[in-house]
């Protein structure tokens, strides 16, 4: 997988599209059956780190924290920080958790290890950024594409906002650990990748507003998506090859965001809907649904909604043409639902306990979360919001 770093530097790094692309600062990506056991201690030693602080929660402490602690005990001082869940039972990247984690990181820690999935990585990358020290990623589930990016979606004052912090110095992922992750987390990773179908189309739309666009970055994200779709059977069966493919796709998508310093190719209307629903769940003290599950369901619905927009005459030729070119080729929602079901993920908002009024509210307001031009924004701008109930009625709303 170190090839992947040079691949990215040689392709996106050499891209002449005119937009700024940052060279990767990630030193090492190790993905394999014993990547953590075999490669992490040597890496820590070679980097001369003196005091490692492992950050995990109750569950990932059991899955990875204990093992990391004993594995690294001989190489440096090792501390362990356990993140606590909120009253609803979730660890969230909110002010309370972030400040507590910052306080708990020992003053002389010179590297952090994020042992967990997406949220733990967001908390750790924020802490590493604030403390001015590097962090190492040790994912415990292939559930999101954010492991290798620098953006940390945080909950501040109840609002989800993504701030640019820092990417990991290195990533070590044990395929056996990832394979043993709950099916719903694997499906969530697949759902986050399924979201690229609509996010890539929305990135095309953003060109109407002259937002930065890079064909090479779009191509690499598309390649990651295609890799994931072509290995669907293996992902569903949790084979070593399937989970490696899924994780590679997620890592690739994250690296693209990192080099662009924004998340446009990987996050469009489907992500804004997901973020909105997450904020509402927090507000109502409800348990969170996995990010990729919401993104997957939103992409399944938006693919149909967006495609139907291409048949509308909105009285603006330029917008109409761009929508047709971006959305006409989107796969049918039913097809995407079939894929998602195949890997064991939810396909309808009903399954996520999101009812029609809440979804309607999200469709009307989620686009305000980010100043990005998307189909979601166009629908609101031109009064084209669909009757959401038809999607609920068909079991996929
Ligand atoms: Zn995502
Ligand atoms: Zn470019």
Coordinates of C-alpha atoms and ligand atoms in Angstrom, one line a residue:
X1 CA 0.0 0.0 0.0
X2 CA 3.0 2.3 0.1
X3 CA 2.6 2.2 -3.6
X4 CA -0.7 4.0 -3.1
X5 CA 1.2 7.0 -1.6
X6 CA 3.4 7.3 -4.7
X7 CA 0.5 6.6 -6.9
X8 CA -1.3 9.6 -5.5
X9 CA 1.7 11.8 -5.6
X10 CA 2.4 10.8 -9.2
X11 CA -1.2 11.3 -10.4
X12 CA -3.0 13.9 -8.4
X13 CA 0.3 15.4 -7.2
X14 CA 1.3 15.9 -10.8
X15 CA -2.1 17.1 -12.0
X16 CA -2.0 20.4 -14.1
X17 CA -5.7 21.3 -13.7
X18 CA -4.7 24.6 -12.1
X19 CA -6.2 23.9 -8.6
X20 CA -3.9 23.5 -5.7
X21 CA -3.0 19.9 -4.8
X22 CA -1.0 19.3 -1.7
X23 CA 1.7 16.5 -1.7
X24 CA 0.9 13.8 0.8
X25 CA 2.6 14.0 4.1
X26 CA 1.5 10.5 5.2
X27 CA 4.7 8.5 5.6
X28 CA 3.3 5.0 5.7
X29 CA 0.1 3.0 4.9
X30 CA 0.2 -0.6 6.0
X31 CA -2.8 -2.7 5.3
X32 CA -2.6 -6.4 5.8
X33 CA -3.4 -9.5 7.9
X34 CA -0.9 -8.6 10.6
X35 CA 0.0 -5.0 9.6
X36 CA -0.3 -3.7 13.2
X37 CA 1.6 -6.4 15.0
X38 CA 4.3 -6.7 12.4
X39 CA 4.9 -3.1 11.4
X40 CA 3.8 -0.6 14.0
X41 CA 6.4 -1.3 16.8
X42 CA 9.3 -0.9 14.3
X43 CA 7.7 2.3 12.9
X44 CA 7.4 3.7 16.4
X45 CA 11.0 2.8 17.2
X46 CA 12.3 4.3 14.0
X47 CA 10.4 7.5 14.6
X48 CA 12.0 7.7 18.1
X49 CA 8.7 8.5 19.8
X50 CA 9.0 8.5 23.6
X51 CA 5.5 8.7 24.9
X52 CA 2.5 7.3 23.0
X53 CA -1.0 8.1 24.1
X54 CA -3.6 5.6 22.7
X55 CA -7.1 7.0 22.5
X56 CA -10.0 4.5 22.3
X57 CA -13.4 3.9 23.8
X58 CA -14.8 1.0 25.7
X59 CA -15.4 -1.2 22.7
X60 CA -12.3 -0.4 20.7
X61 CA -10.2 -0.6 23.8
X62 CA -11.2 -4.3 23.9
X63 CA -10.7 -4.8 20.2
X64 CA -7.4 -2.9 19.8
X65 CA -6.4 -0.8 22.8
X66 CA -5.3 -3.7 25.0
X67 CA -3.3 -5.3 22.3
X68 CA -1.6 -2.0 21.3
X69 CA -0.7 -1.3 24.9
X70 CA 1.1 -4.6 25.3
X71 CA 2.5 -4.5 21.8
X72 CA 4.1 -1.1 22.2
X73 CA 5.1 -1.4 25.9
X74 CA 8.7 -2.1 25.1
X75 CA 9.1 0.7 22.6
X76 CA 8.1 3.8 24.5
X77 CA 6.0 5.0 27.5
X78 CA 2.4 4.2 26.8
X79 CA -0.7 5.9 28.2
X80 CA -4.3 5.1 27.4
X81 CA -7.2 7.5 27.3
X82 CA -10.7 6.1 27.3
X83 CA -13.4 8.2 25.7
X84 CA -16.8 8.2 27.4
X85 CA -20.1 7.8 25.7
X86 CA -22.8 10.5 26.1
X87 CA -26.1 9.7 27.9
X88 CA -27.6 8.4 24.7
X89 CA -24.7 5.8 24.6
X90 CA -22.6 7.3 21.8
X91 CA -19.1 8.7 21.8
X92 CA -19.5 12.0 19.9
X93 CA -16.9 14.6 18.7
X94 CA -18.6 17.4 20.7
X95 CA -17.1 20.1 23.0
X96 CA -17.4 18.0 26.1
X97 CA -15.5 15.0 24.7
X98 CA -12.9 17.1 22.9
X99 CA -11.9 19.1 25.9
X100 CA -11.9 16.1 28.2
X101 CA -9.6 14.3 25.7
X102 CA -7.3 17.3 25.4
X103 CA -7.0 17.4 29.2
X104 CA -6.3 13.7 29.4
X105 CA -3.5 13.6 26.9
X106 CA -0.3 13.6 29.0
X107 CA 1.7 16.8 28.7
X108 CA 4.8 14.9 27.4
X109 CA 3.0 12.7 24.9
X110 CA 4.7 13.1 21.5
X111 CA 2.4 11.0 19.4
X112 CA -1.3 9.9 19.6
X113 CA -2.8 6.7 18.3
X114 CA -6.4 6.7 17.2
X115 CA -7.7 3.2 17.9
X116 CA -11.2 3.0 16.6
X117 CA -13.5 4.1 13.8
X118 CA -14.5 7.5 12.4
X119 CA -15.5 9.5 15.4
X120 CA -12.5 8.4 17.5
X121 CA -10.3 9.5 14.5
X122 CA -12.1 12.9 14.4
X123 CA -11.5 13.4 18.2
X124 CA -7.8 12.3 17.9
X125 CA -7.1 14.4 14.8
X126 CA -8.5 17.5 16.6
X127 CA -6.4 16.8 19.7
X128 CA -3.2 16.1 17.7
X129 CA -3.8 19.4 15.8
X130 CA -4.3 21.4 18.9
X131 CA -1.4 19.9 20.7
X132 CA 0.9 20.2 17.7
X133 CA 1.9 16.5 17.7
X134 CA 1.3 13.8 15.1
X135 CA -1.1 10.9 15.3
X136 CA -1.2 7.4 13.9
X137 CA -4.3 5.8 12.6
X138 CA -5.3 2.3 13.7
X139 CA -8.8 1.7 12.2
X140 CA -10.9 -1.0 13.8
X141 CA -13.6 -1.1 11.2
X142 CA -13.8 -0.2 7.5
X143 CA -16.7 2.2 8.1
X144 CA -15.8 5.6 6.7
X145 CA -13.5 7.3 4.3
X146 CA -12.2 9.8 6.7
X147 CA -9.3 7.9 8.2
X148 CA -6.7 9.5 5.9
X149 CA -8.3 13.0 5.5
X150 CA -7.6 16.1 7.6
X151 CA -11.2 17.3 8.0
X152 CA -12.8 16.7 11.4
X153 CA -16.6 16.9 11.4
X154 CA -17.2 18.2 14.9
X155 CA -20.4 19.1 16.8
X156 CA -20.0 22.6 18.0
X157 CA -23.1 24.3 19.7
X158 CA -25.1 21.4 18.4
X159 CA -24.2 22.1 14.8
X160 CA -22.1 19.8 12.7
X161 CA -19.2 21.6 11.2
X162 CA -16.1 20.3 9.5
X163 CA -12.8 21.9 10.4
X164 CA -9.5 21.2 8.7
X165 CA -7.1 19.7 11.3
X166 CA -4.5 17.2 10.4
X167 CA -4.1 13.8 8.6
X168 CA -2.4 10.9 10.3
X169 CA 1.4 10.5 10.0
X170 CA 0.8 6.8 9.2
X171 CA -2.0 4.2 9.1
X172 CA -1.8 0.6 10.2
X173 CA -4.9 -1.5 9.5
X174 CA -5.1 -5.1 10.5
X175 CA -7.4 -6.9 8.0
X176 CA -8.4 -9.5 10.5
X177 CA -9.6 -6.9 12.9
X178 CA -11.5 -5.1 10.1
X179 CA -13.0 -8.4 8.9
X180 CA -14.3 -9.0 12.4
X181 CA -16.0 -5.7 12.6
X182 CA -19.8 -5.8 12.9
X183 CA -21.5 -6.3 9.5
X184 CA -23.3 -3.0 9.9
X185 CA -20.0 -1.1 10.1
X186 CA -18.7 -2.8 7.0
X187 CA -22.0 -2.0 5.3
X188 CA -21.6 1.6 6.5
X189 CA -18.2 1.8 4.8
X190 CA -19.8 0.5 1.6
X191 CA -22.6 3.1 2.1
X192 CA -20.0 5.9 2.5
X193 CA -18.6 4.8 -0.9
X194 CA -22.0 4.5 -2.4
X195 CA -22.4 8.2 -1.5
X196 CA -19.7 9.0 -4.1
X197 CA -22.2 8.3 -6.8
X198 CA -24.2 11.4 -5.9
X199 CA -21.3 13.4 -4.5
X200 CA -19.3 13.1 -7.7
X201 CA -22.4 14.2 -9.7
X202 CA -22.9 17.1 -7.3
X203 CA -19.3 18.1 -7.8
X204 CA -20.1 18.5 -11.5
X205 CA -23.1 20.7 -10.5
X206 CA -20.8 22.9 -8.4
X207 CA -19.0 24.0 -11.5
X208 CA -22.0 26.2 -12.2
X209 CA -20.7 28.3 -9.3
X210 CA -17.1 28.0 -10.4
X211 CA -16.2 26.0 -7.3
X212 CA -12.7 24.3 -7.7
X213 CA -13.0 21.1 -9.8
X214 CA -10.3 18.6 -10.7
X215 CA -10.9 15.9 -13.3
X216 CA -8.0 13.8 -11.9
X217 CA -9.4 13.8 -8.4
X218 CA -12.9 13.0 -9.7
X219 CA -11.4 10.1 -11.7
X220 CA -9.5 8.6 -8.7
X221 CA -12.6 8.9 -6.5
X222 CA -14.6 7.2 -9.3
X223 CA -12.0 4.5 -9.5
X224 CA -12.3 3.9 -5.7
X225 CA -16.0 3.6 -6.1
X226 CA -15.8 1.2 -9.0
X227 CA -13.3 -1.0 -7.1
X228 CA -15.8 -1.2 -4.3
X229 CA -18.7 -2.0 -6.6
X230 CA -16.8 -4.7 -8.4
X231 CA -15.8 -6.5 -5.2
X232 CA -19.3 -6.4 -3.7
X233 CA -19.6 -10.1 -3.4
X234 CA -16.3 -10.4 -1.5
X235 CA -17.2 -7.4 0.7
X236 CA -20.5 -9.1 1.5
X237 CA -18.8 -12.4 2.3
X238 CA -16.1 -10.5 4.4
X239 CA -13.3 -12.2 2.6
X240 CA -9.8 -10.9 3.1
X241 CA -9.7 -9.6 -0.5
X242 CA -13.2 -8.0 -0.2
X243 CA -12.4 -6.1 3.0
X244 CA -9.0 -5.1 1.7
X245 CA -10.7 -3.6 -1.4
X246 CA -13.2 -1.8 0.6
X247 CA -10.6 -0.4 2.9
X248 CA -8.4 0.6 0.0
X249 CA -11.3 2.4 -1.6
X250 CA -12.0 4.3 1.6
X251 CA -8.4 5.2 2.0
X252 CA -8.1 6.4 -1.6
X253 CA -11.2 8.6 -1.2
X254 CA -9.7 10.1 2.0
X255 CA -6.4 10.7 0.3
X256 CA -8.1 12.6 -2.5
X257 CA -9.8 14.9 0.0
X258 CA -6.5 15.4 1.8
X259 CA -4.6 16.4 -1.3
X260 CA -7.4 18.8 -2.4
X261 CA -7.8 20.2 1.1
X262 CA -11.6 19.9 0.7
X263 CA -14.1 17.1 0.6
X264 CA -16.0 18.0 -2.6
X265 CA -15.6 14.8 -4.6
X266 CA -16.6 12.7 -1.6
X267 CA -19.3 14.8 0.0
X268 CA -22.4 16.2 -1.7
X269 CA -26.1 16.5 -1.0
X270 CA -26.2 13.0 0.5
X271 CA -23.6 14.0 3.1
X272 CA -25.5 17.2 3.9
X273 CA -28.7 15.2 4.5
X274 CA -26.7 12.8 6.7
X275 CA -25.1 15.6 8.8
X276 CA -28.5 17.3 9.2
X277 CA -30.1 14.0 10.5
X278 CA -27.2 13.5 12.9
X279 CA -27.7 17.0 14.4
X280 CA -31.4 16.3 14.8
X281 CA -30.7 13.0 16.6
X282 CA -28.3 14.8 18.9
X283 CA -30.9 17.5 19.6
X284 CA -33.4 14.9 20.5
X285 CA -31.0 12.7 22.5
X286 CA -31.4 9.8 20.2
X287 CA -28.8 7.1 19.5
X288 CA -26.8 7.8 16.4
X289 CA -27.1 5.8 13.3
X290 CA -23.8 5.1 11.5
X291 CA -22.6 7.8 9.2
X292 CA -22.3 5.5 6.2
X293 CA -25.8 4.1 6.7
X294 CA -27.3 7.5 6.5
X295 CA -25.1 8.5 3.6
X296 CA -26.0 5.3 1.7
X297 CA -29.8 5.7 2.2
X298 CA -29.5 9.4 1.2
X299 CA -27.6 8.5 -1.9
X300 CA -30.1 5.9 -2.9
X301 CA -33.0 8.4 -2.6
X302 CA -31.1 11.3 -4.2
X303 CA -30.1 9.3 -7.2
X304 CA -33.8 9.0 -8.1
X305 CA -34.6 12.5 -7.1
X306 CA -31.7 14.0 -9.0
X307 CA -32.5 11.9 -12.1
X308 CA -36.1 13.1 -12.1
X309 CA -34.8 16.7 -12.1
X310 CA -33.4 16.2 -15.6
X311 CA -36.9 16.0 -16.9
X312 CA -38.0 19.3 -15.4
X313 CA -37.9 22.5 -17.3
X314 CA -36.5 25.1 -14.8
X315 CA -36.2 27.9 -17.3
X316 CA -32.5 28.2 -17.0
X317 CA -30.7 26.4 -19.9
X318 CA -27.2 26.4 -18.4
X319 CA -28.4 24.8 -15.1
X320 CA -30.7 22.4 -17.0
X321 CA -27.9 21.2 -19.3
X322 CA -25.4 20.8 -16.4
X323 CA -28.0 18.8 -14.4
X324 CA -28.7 16.6 -17.4
X325 CA -25.0 15.9 -17.9
X326 CA -24.4 15.2 -14.2
X327 CA -27.5 13.3 -13.3
X328 CA -28.9 11.5 -16.4
X329 CA -26.5 8.6 -16.0
X330 CA -27.1 8.0 -12.3
X331 CA -28.0 4.4 -11.5
X332 CA -31.6 3.8 -10.3
X333 CA -32.1 4.0 -6.6
X334 CA -33.6 0.5 -6.6
X335 CA -30.3 -0.8 -8.1
X336 CA -28.2 0.9 -5.4
X337 CA -30.6 -0.4 -2.8
X338 CA -30.0 -3.9 -4.1
X339 CA -26.2 -3.4 -3.7
X340 CA -26.5 -2.0 -0.2
X341 CA -28.8 -4.8 0.8
X342 CA -26.3 -7.3 -0.6
X343 CA -23.6 -6.1 1.8
X344 CA -26.1 -6.1 4.7
X345 CA -26.8 -2.4 5.0
X346 CA -30.1 -0.5 5.5
X347 CA -31.7 0.9 2.3
X348 CA -34.6 3.0 3.6
X349 CA -34.9 5.9 6.0
X350 CA -37.6 3.9 7.7
X351 CA -35.0 1.5 8.8
X352 CA -33.0 4.4 10.2
X353 CA -36.1 5.6 12.2
X354 CA -36.3 8.7 10.0
X355 CA -39.9 9.5 9.2
X356 CA -41.3 11.6 6.2
X357 CA -41.7 14.9 8.1
X358 CA -38.1 14.8 9.3
X359 CA -36.8 13.8 5.9
X360 CA -38.8 16.6 4.4
X361 CA -37.3 19.0 6.9
X362 CA -33.8 17.7 6.0
X363 CA -34.4 18.1 2.3
X364 CA -35.4 21.7 2.9
X365 CA -32.6 22.8 5.2
X366 CA -29.6 20.5 5.0
X367 CA -28.2 22.4 2.0
X368 CA -27.7 25.4 4.3
X369 CA -25.1 23.5 6.3
X370 CA -22.5 24.1 3.6
X371 CA -22.0 26.8 1.1
X372 CA -21.7 24.3 -1.7
X373 CA -23.7 24.1 -4.9
X374 CA -25.5 20.8 -5.1
X375 CA -28.7 19.3 -6.5
X376 CA -30.1 19.8 -3.1
X377 CA -29.5 23.5 -3.2
X378 CA -30.8 23.8 -6.8
X379 CA -34.1 22.1 -5.7
X380 CA -34.5 24.5 -2.9
X381 CA -33.5 27.5 -5.1
X382 CA -35.9 26.7 -7.9
X383 CA -38.8 25.2 -5.7
X384 CA -38.3 21.7 -7.0
X385 CA -38.4 19.7 -3.8
X386 CA -40.1 16.4 -4.5
X387 CA -42.9 14.8 -2.5
X388 CA -40.8 12.7 -0.2
X389 CA -43.8 10.5 0.7
X390 CA -43.6 8.8 -2.7
X391 CA -40.1 7.5 -1.7
X392 CA -41.3 6.5 1.8
X393 CA -44.3 4.7 0.2
X394 CA -42.0 2.7 -2.0
X395 CA -40.1 1.5 1.0
X396 CA -36.9 3.4 0.2
X397 CA -37.7 6.9 1.4
Ligands
LIG1 ZN1 -18.7 10.2 4.5
LIG2 ZN1 -6.1 18.6 -10.5

